[in-house]
Coordinates of C-alpha atoms in Angstrom, one line a residue:
X1 CA 99.1 29.7 -29.1
X2 CA 96.7 27.0 -30.3
X3 CA 93.3 26.1 -28.9
X4 CA 94.6 23.4 -26.6
X5 CA 97.0 25.8 -24.9
X6 CA 94.3 28.3 -24.4
X7 CA 92.1 25.7 -22.7
X8 CA 94.9 24.7 -20.4
X9 CA 95.6 28.3 -19.5
X10 CA 92.0 29.0 -18.5
X11 CA 91.8 25.8 -16.4
X12 CA 94.9 26.8 -14.5
X13 CA 93.6 30.3 -13.8
X14 CA 92.9 30.6 -10.0
X15 CA 90.1 33.2 -10.7
X16 CA 87.8 30.3 -11.8
X17 CA 88.3 28.1 -8.7
X18 CA 85.1 27.4 -6.6
X19 CA 85.1 27.4 -2.8
X20 CA 84.0 24.0 -1.4
X21 CA 82.0 23.1 1.8
X22 CA 84.1 22.9 4.9
X23 CA 82.0 20.0 6.3
X24 CA 80.2 18.3 3.3
X25 CA 78.9 15.2 5.0
X26 CA 76.9 16.9 7.9
X27 CA 75.4 19.3 5.3
X28 CA 74.2 16.5 3.1
X29 CA 72.6 14.7 6.1
X30 CA 70.8 17.9 7.1
X31 CA 69.4 18.3 3.7
X32 CA 68.1 14.7 3.7
X33 CA 66.3 15.3 7.0
X34 CA 64.7 18.5 5.7
X35 CA 63.3 16.7 2.6
X36 CA 61.9 13.8 4.8
X37 CA 60.1 16.3 7.1
X38 CA 58.6 18.0 4.1
X39 CA 57.3 14.7 2.6
X40 CA 55.8 13.7 6.0
X41 CA 54.0 17.0 6.4
X42 CA 52.6 16.8 2.9
X43 CA 51.5 13.2 3.3
X44 CA 49.8 14.0 6.7
X45 CA 47.9 16.9 5.1
X46 CA 46.7 14.7 2.2
X47 CA 45.5 12.0 4.6
X48 CA 43.7 14.5 6.9
X49 CA 42.0 16.1 3.9
X50 CA 40.9 12.7 2.6
X51 CA 39.5 11.8 6.0
X52 CA 37.5 15.0 6.1
X53 CA 36.2 14.6 2.6
X54 CA 35.2 11.0 3.4
X55 CA 33.4 12.0 6.5
X56 CA 31.6 14.7 4.5
X57 CA 30.5 12.1 1.9
X58 CA 29.3 9.8 4.6
X59 CA 27.3 12.6 6.1
X60 CA 25.8 13.5 2.8
X61 CA 24.8 9.9 2.2
X62 CA 23.3 9.6 5.6
X63 CA 21.3 12.7 5.1
X64 CA 20.0 11.4 1.7
X65 CA 19.3 7.8 2.7
X66 CA 15.7 7.3 4.1
X67 CA 15.6 5.8 7.6
X68 CA 14.3 2.3 8.0
X69 CA 10.9 1.9 9.7
X70 CA 11.8 1.1 13.3
X71 CA 9.4 -1.0 15.3
X72 CA 8.4 0.2 18.8
X73 CA 9.4 -1.8 21.8
X74 CA 6.7 -4.4 22.8
X75 CA 3.1 -4.9 21.8
X76 CA 0.3 -2.6 22.8
X77 CA -2.4 -4.5 24.7
X78 CA -5.9 -4.9 23.4
X79 CA -8.7 -3.0 25.1
X80 CA -12.4 -3.9 25.0
X81 CA -13.8 -0.5 24.1
X82 CA -16.7 -0.7 21.6
X83 CA -17.1 2.3 19.3
X84 CA -18.8 3.5 16.1
X85 CA -17.1 4.3 12.8
X86 CA -17.0 8.0 11.8
X87 CA -18.4 9.1 8.4
X88 CA -15.9 7.7 5.9
X89 CA -14.4 9.9 3.2
X90 CA -14.9 8.6 -0.4
X91 CA -14.0 9.8 -3.8
X92 CA -16.4 12.5 -5.0
X93 CA -19.1 11.5 -7.5
X94 CA -18.2 11.8 -11.2
X95 CA -20.2 14.0 -13.6
X96 CA -22.4 12.2 -16.1
X97 CA -21.0 11.6 -19.5
X98 CA -22.3 9.6 -22.6
X99 CA -24.7 6.7 -21.9
X100 CA -23.1 3.2 -21.8
X101 CA -24.1 1.1 -24.8
X102 CA -24.4 -2.7 -25.4
X103 CA -20.9 -2.9 -26.8
X104 CA -19.5 -1.2 -23.7
X105 CA -21.0 -3.9 -21.5
X106 CA -20.5 -6.9 -23.8
X107 CA -18.2 -8.7 -21.3
X108 CA -19.3 -11.5 -19.0
X109 CA -20.8 -10.4 -15.7
X110 CA -20.1 -12.1 -12.4
X111 CA -22.0 -12.2 -9.1
X112 CA -20.9 -12.1 -5.4
X113 CA -23.2 -13.4 -2.7
X114 CA -23.1 -10.8 0.1
X115 CA -26.0 -11.1 2.5
X116 CA -28.5 -13.7 3.5
X117 CA -31.6 -12.4 5.3
X118 CA -33.4 -14.3 8.1
X119 CA -36.2 -15.0 5.6
X120 CA -33.7 -16.8 3.4
X121 CA -33.5 -14.1 0.8
X122 CA -30.1 -13.7 -0.8
X123 CA -28.7 -10.4 -2.1
X124 CA -26.1 -10.6 -4.9
X125 CA -23.9 -7.9 -6.2
X126 CA -23.5 -8.2 -9.9
X127 CA -20.5 -6.6 -11.7
X128 CA -19.9 -5.9 -15.4
X129 CA -16.8 -4.2 -16.6
X130 CA -16.8 -1.2 -19.0
X131 CA -15.1 -2.8 -22.0
X132 CA -14.7 0.5 -24.0
X133 CA -11.8 2.9 -24.0
X134 CA -13.8 5.8 -22.7
X135 CA -15.9 6.8 -19.6
X136 CA -19.7 6.1 -19.8
X137 CA -22.7 6.5 -17.5
X138 CA -25.6 4.1 -16.5
X139 CA -28.7 5.3 -14.8
X140 CA -31.9 3.5 -13.8
X141 CA -32.3 -0.2 -12.9
X142 CA -32.1 -2.7 -15.7
X143 CA -34.9 -5.2 -16.7
X144 CA -34.4 -8.7 -15.4
X145 CA -35.4 -11.8 -17.3
X146 CA -35.4 -15.5 -16.3
X147 CA -36.4 -18.9 -17.5
X148 CA -39.8 -19.9 -16.3
X149 CA -40.1 -23.3 -14.6
X150 CA -42.0 -26.0 -16.6
X151 CA -41.7 -24.7 -20.2
X152 CA -38.3 -22.9 -19.8
X153 CA -39.6 -19.8 -21.6
X154 CA -37.6 -16.5 -21.1
X155 CA -39.8 -14.2 -19.1
X156 CA -39.5 -10.6 -18.1
X157 CA -39.5 -10.5 -14.3
X158 CA -41.7 -8.0 -12.4
X159 CA -38.8 -7.1 -10.2
X160 CA -39.3 -4.4 -7.6
X161 CA -36.8 -1.7 -7.3
X162 CA -34.6 -1.6 -4.1
X163 CA -31.9 0.6 -2.9
X164 CA -28.3 -0.3 -3.3
X165 CA -27.2 -2.5 -0.5
X166 CA -23.7 -1.0 -0.1
X167 CA -22.4 2.1 1.6
X168 CA -20.7 4.5 -0.8
X169 CA -22.8 3.5 -3.8
X170 CA -22.9 6.5 -6.2
X171 CA -25.6 6.9 -8.8
X172 CA -25.8 7.4 -11.7
X173 CA -22.9 5.1 -12.3
X174 CA -20.1 6.7 -14.2
X175 CA -17.4 4.2 -14.9
X176 CA -13.9 4.4 -16.4
X177 CA -12.6 1.9 -19.0
X178 CA -12.1 -1.4 -17.3
X179 CA -14.0 -0.4 -14.1
X180 CA -17.0 -2.5 -13.2
X181 CA -20.5 -1.1 -12.9
X182 CA -22.6 -2.7 -10.2
X183 CA -26.2 -3.5 -9.2
X184 CA -27.7 -5.6 -6.4
X185 CA -30.2 -8.4 -7.0
X186 CA -32.2 -9.9 -4.2
X187 CA -33.8 -13.3 -4.7
X188 CA -36.6 -14.5 -2.3
X189 CA -37.3 -18.2 -2.1
X190 CA -40.8 -19.5 -2.7
X191 CA -43.2 -19.8 0.3
X192 CA -43.9 -23.1 2.0
X193 CA -40.8 -24.7 0.3
X194 CA -42.5 -24.7 -3.1
X195 CA -40.3 -25.2 -6.1
X196 CA -38.7 -22.0 -7.6
X197 CA -40.7 -20.3 -10.3
X198 CA -37.8 -18.8 -12.2
X199 CA -34.1 -19.8 -12.8
X200 CA -31.2 -18.5 -14.9
X201 CA -31.6 -14.9 -14.1
X202 CA -30.3 -12.5 -16.8
X203 CA -29.9 -8.8 -17.2
X204 CA -31.4 -7.2 -20.3
X205 CA -28.8 -4.8 -21.9
X206 CA -30.3 -3.3 -25.0
X207 CA -31.5 -6.2 -27.1
X208 CA -29.3 -8.8 -25.3
X209 CA -30.1 -11.0 -22.3
X210 CA -26.9 -11.5 -20.3
X211 CA -27.2 -14.4 -17.9
X212 CA -25.6 -13.9 -14.5
X213 CA -24.0 -17.1 -13.2
X214 CA -24.3 -18.1 -9.6
X215 CA -27.7 -16.6 -8.8
X216 CA -30.0 -19.2 -7.2
X217 CA -33.6 -19.8 -8.5
X218 CA -36.5 -18.1 -6.6
X219 CA -40.0 -16.7 -6.7
X220 CA -39.6 -13.0 -6.1
X221 CA -36.8 -10.6 -7.3
X222 CA -35.7 -7.1 -6.5
X223 CA -33.1 -5.1 -8.3
X224 CA -31.2 -1.8 -7.5
X225 CA -30.2 0.9 -10.0
X226 CA -26.8 0.7 -11.6
X227 CA -24.2 2.2 -9.2
X228 CA -20.4 2.6 -8.8
X229 CA -18.6 1.8 -5.6
X230 CA -16.6 4.9 -4.7
X231 CA -13.3 4.0 -3.1
X232 CA -12.4 5.1 0.3
X233 CA -9.6 7.7 0.9
X234 CA -6.5 6.2 2.4
X235 CA -4.6 7.7 5.3
X236 CA -0.8 8.0 5.0
X237 CA -0.2 4.8 7.0
X238 CA 0.7 1.2 6.1
X239 CA -1.0 -1.5 8.0
X240 CA -0.1 -5.2 8.1
X241 CA -1.5 -8.1 10.2
X242 CA -0.2 -11.4 11.4
X243 CA -2.7 -14.1 12.4
X244 CA -2.5 -17.8 13.2
X245 CA -3.2 -20.2 10.4
X246 CA -6.2 -21.8 12.1
X247 CA -8.8 -20.9 14.7
X248 CA -11.6 -22.9 16.3
X249 CA -15.1 -21.6 15.8
X250 CA -16.6 -20.4 19.1
X251 CA -13.2 -19.3 20.3
X252 CA -11.3 -16.0 20.4
X253 CA -8.7 -15.3 17.7
X254 CA -5.7 -13.4 19.0
X255 CA -3.6 -11.7 16.3
X256 CA -1.4 -8.7 15.8
X257 CA -1.7 -5.5 13.7
X258 CA 1.3 -3.3 12.9
X259 CA 0.8 0.4 11.9
X260 CA 3.8 1.9 10.1
X261 CA 4.5 5.6 9.5
X262 CA 6.8 5.9 6.6
X263 CA 6.6 9.7 6.4
X264 CA 9.3 12.1 7.3
X265 CA 7.3 13.5 10.2
X266 CA 5.5 12.0 13.2
X267 CA 1.9 10.9 12.9
X268 CA -0.4 12.0 15.8
X269 CA -3.1 9.5 17.0
X270 CA -5.2 12.3 18.2
X271 CA -8.2 12.0 18.2
X272 CA -7.7 8.4 18.8
X273 CA -8.8 6.3 15.8
X274 CA -11.4 3.5 15.9
X275 CA -11.1 0.3 14.0
X276 CA -13.4 -2.3 12.5
X277 CA -12.3 -6.0 12.5
X278 CA -14.2 -9.0 11.1
X279 CA -14.2 -12.6 10.1
X280 CA -16.5 -13.7 7.4
X281 CA -19.8 -11.7 7.7
X282 CA -19.2 -10.8 11.3
X283 CA -17.7 -7.4 12.1
X284 CA -17.0 -5.5 15.3
X285 CA -15.8 -1.9 15.9
X286 CA -13.6 -0.8 18.8
X287 CA -11.5 2.1 20.0
X288 CA -7.8 1.7 19.4
X289 CA -5.6 1.6 22.5
X290 CA -4.0 5.1 22.2
X291 CA -1.8 4.8 25.3
X292 CA 0.9 5.8 22.8
X293 CA -0.4 8.9 21.1
X294 CA 2.3 9.3 18.4
X295 CA 3.9 7.1 15.8
X296 CA 7.4 8.6 15.2
X297 CA 8.6 9.2 11.7
X298 CA 9.9 6.0 10.0
X299 CA 8.6 3.9 12.9
X300 CA 5.7 1.5 13.7
X301 CA 3.4 0.4 16.5
X302 CA 2.2 -3.1 17.0
X303 CA -1.2 -3.8 18.6
X304 CA -2.6 -7.1 20.0
X305 CA -6.1 -7.8 18.7
X306 CA -8.9 -10.1 19.9
X307 CA -11.8 -11.2 17.7
X308 CA -14.5 -13.6 18.7
X309 CA -15.2 -16.3 16.1
X310 CA -18.9 -17.3 16.1
X311 CA -19.8 -20.9 17.0
X312 CA -21.9 -20.8 13.9
X313 CA -19.0 -19.9 11.6
X314 CA -18.7 -22.2 8.6
X315 CA -15.6 -24.4 8.8
X316 CA -13.0 -23.7 6.1
X317 CA -11.0 -20.7 4.9
X318 CA -12.2 -17.3 5.8
X319 CA -10.8 -13.7 5.6
X320 CA -9.9 -11.8 8.8
X321 CA -10.2 -8.0 7.9
X322 CA -9.0 -4.9 9.8
X323 CA -9.5 -1.3 9.0
X324 CA -8.6 1.8 11.1
X325 CA -10.8 4.9 10.6
X326 CA -9.5 8.3 11.5
X327 CA -11.6 11.3 12.7
X328 CA -11.3 12.9 9.2
X329 CA -12.9 9.9 7.6
X330 CA -9.7 8.5 6.0
X331 CA -8.9 4.8 6.5
X332 CA -5.9 2.5 6.8
X333 CA -6.6 -1.1 5.7
X334 CA -4.5 -4.0 6.8
X335 CA -3.1 -6.2 4.1
X336 CA -4.7 -3.9 1.5
X337 CA -3.4 -5.9 -1.5
X338 CA -5.1 -9.1 -0.4
X339 CA -8.1 -7.6 1.5
X340 CA -7.1 -9.2 4.8
X341 CA -5.5 -12.4 6.2
X342 CA -6.8 -15.9 5.4
X343 CA -7.3 -18.2 8.4
X344 CA -8.8 -21.7 8.5
X345 CA -11.8 -22.1 10.7
X346 CA -11.9 -25.6 12.3
X347 CA -14.3 -27.5 14.5

């Protein structure tokens, strides 16, 4: 018996026959339905898990994203309640270090006219920056020189010593690199409208006479010691103001101030702060309207402000300033970067 015959014999053997399905079509359809149900269940589970994961991610993002500052509804009315500023907190005095030298103060000074007395005397604040790369200290008042009328000879002035004219002046003056050291010079005009005796006022620093531009000629002079203007300590608030572009002198300027609390906790206005507002050289101090005693976290309050502009105000651009002072002496200054809002005073 060859191979072919053996294969035929085995294929014909009934012991190897398989029993088939009695109803094959219904069984195949049932299997298809089972597989579809399994796919639907798995797909539904995947979608549900994705939704839960997505919601979790949104919650995480919401928890980590800072809230925007929300303005309060409406504007809080102005109240005419005069007040006094508390003692303001400033940076502590610095310890003395090495004495400033001529080379430290070799830069060009500049002067700011601050006050004009009823007598006509003008007080200027003179500033010179520390041009070195280290801290240094200046002590007593400098010698002033000026050109004498008639012959133009440089002359040492017999200037009297006066106190610094600014609150927060710290002496001796210890200044950082780039920081200005200051002094105040008061110039009194000559009596009976006589011509000035001296002009071109200069500060003697070592062997050099440094002329200060912008100081008017006069007959009598007074000078303060060198000092440094210690900065105020800021409260954790941001203040902005919005004022009209023009205001008539002799009228009342109405403007708005917004105090924003960007912290993650509410800010209590208790005790109620006071604020100082001003235009030009005129300042007024009032109690804030604390009908709302709390600024919620990431929220702000807007206040209406009234400020009388003197009839004697000089026409032209002028700064409107606003500063809140808290009971602990810290301050919140409106438009801190620009020192206030510029308005045009008109006739």
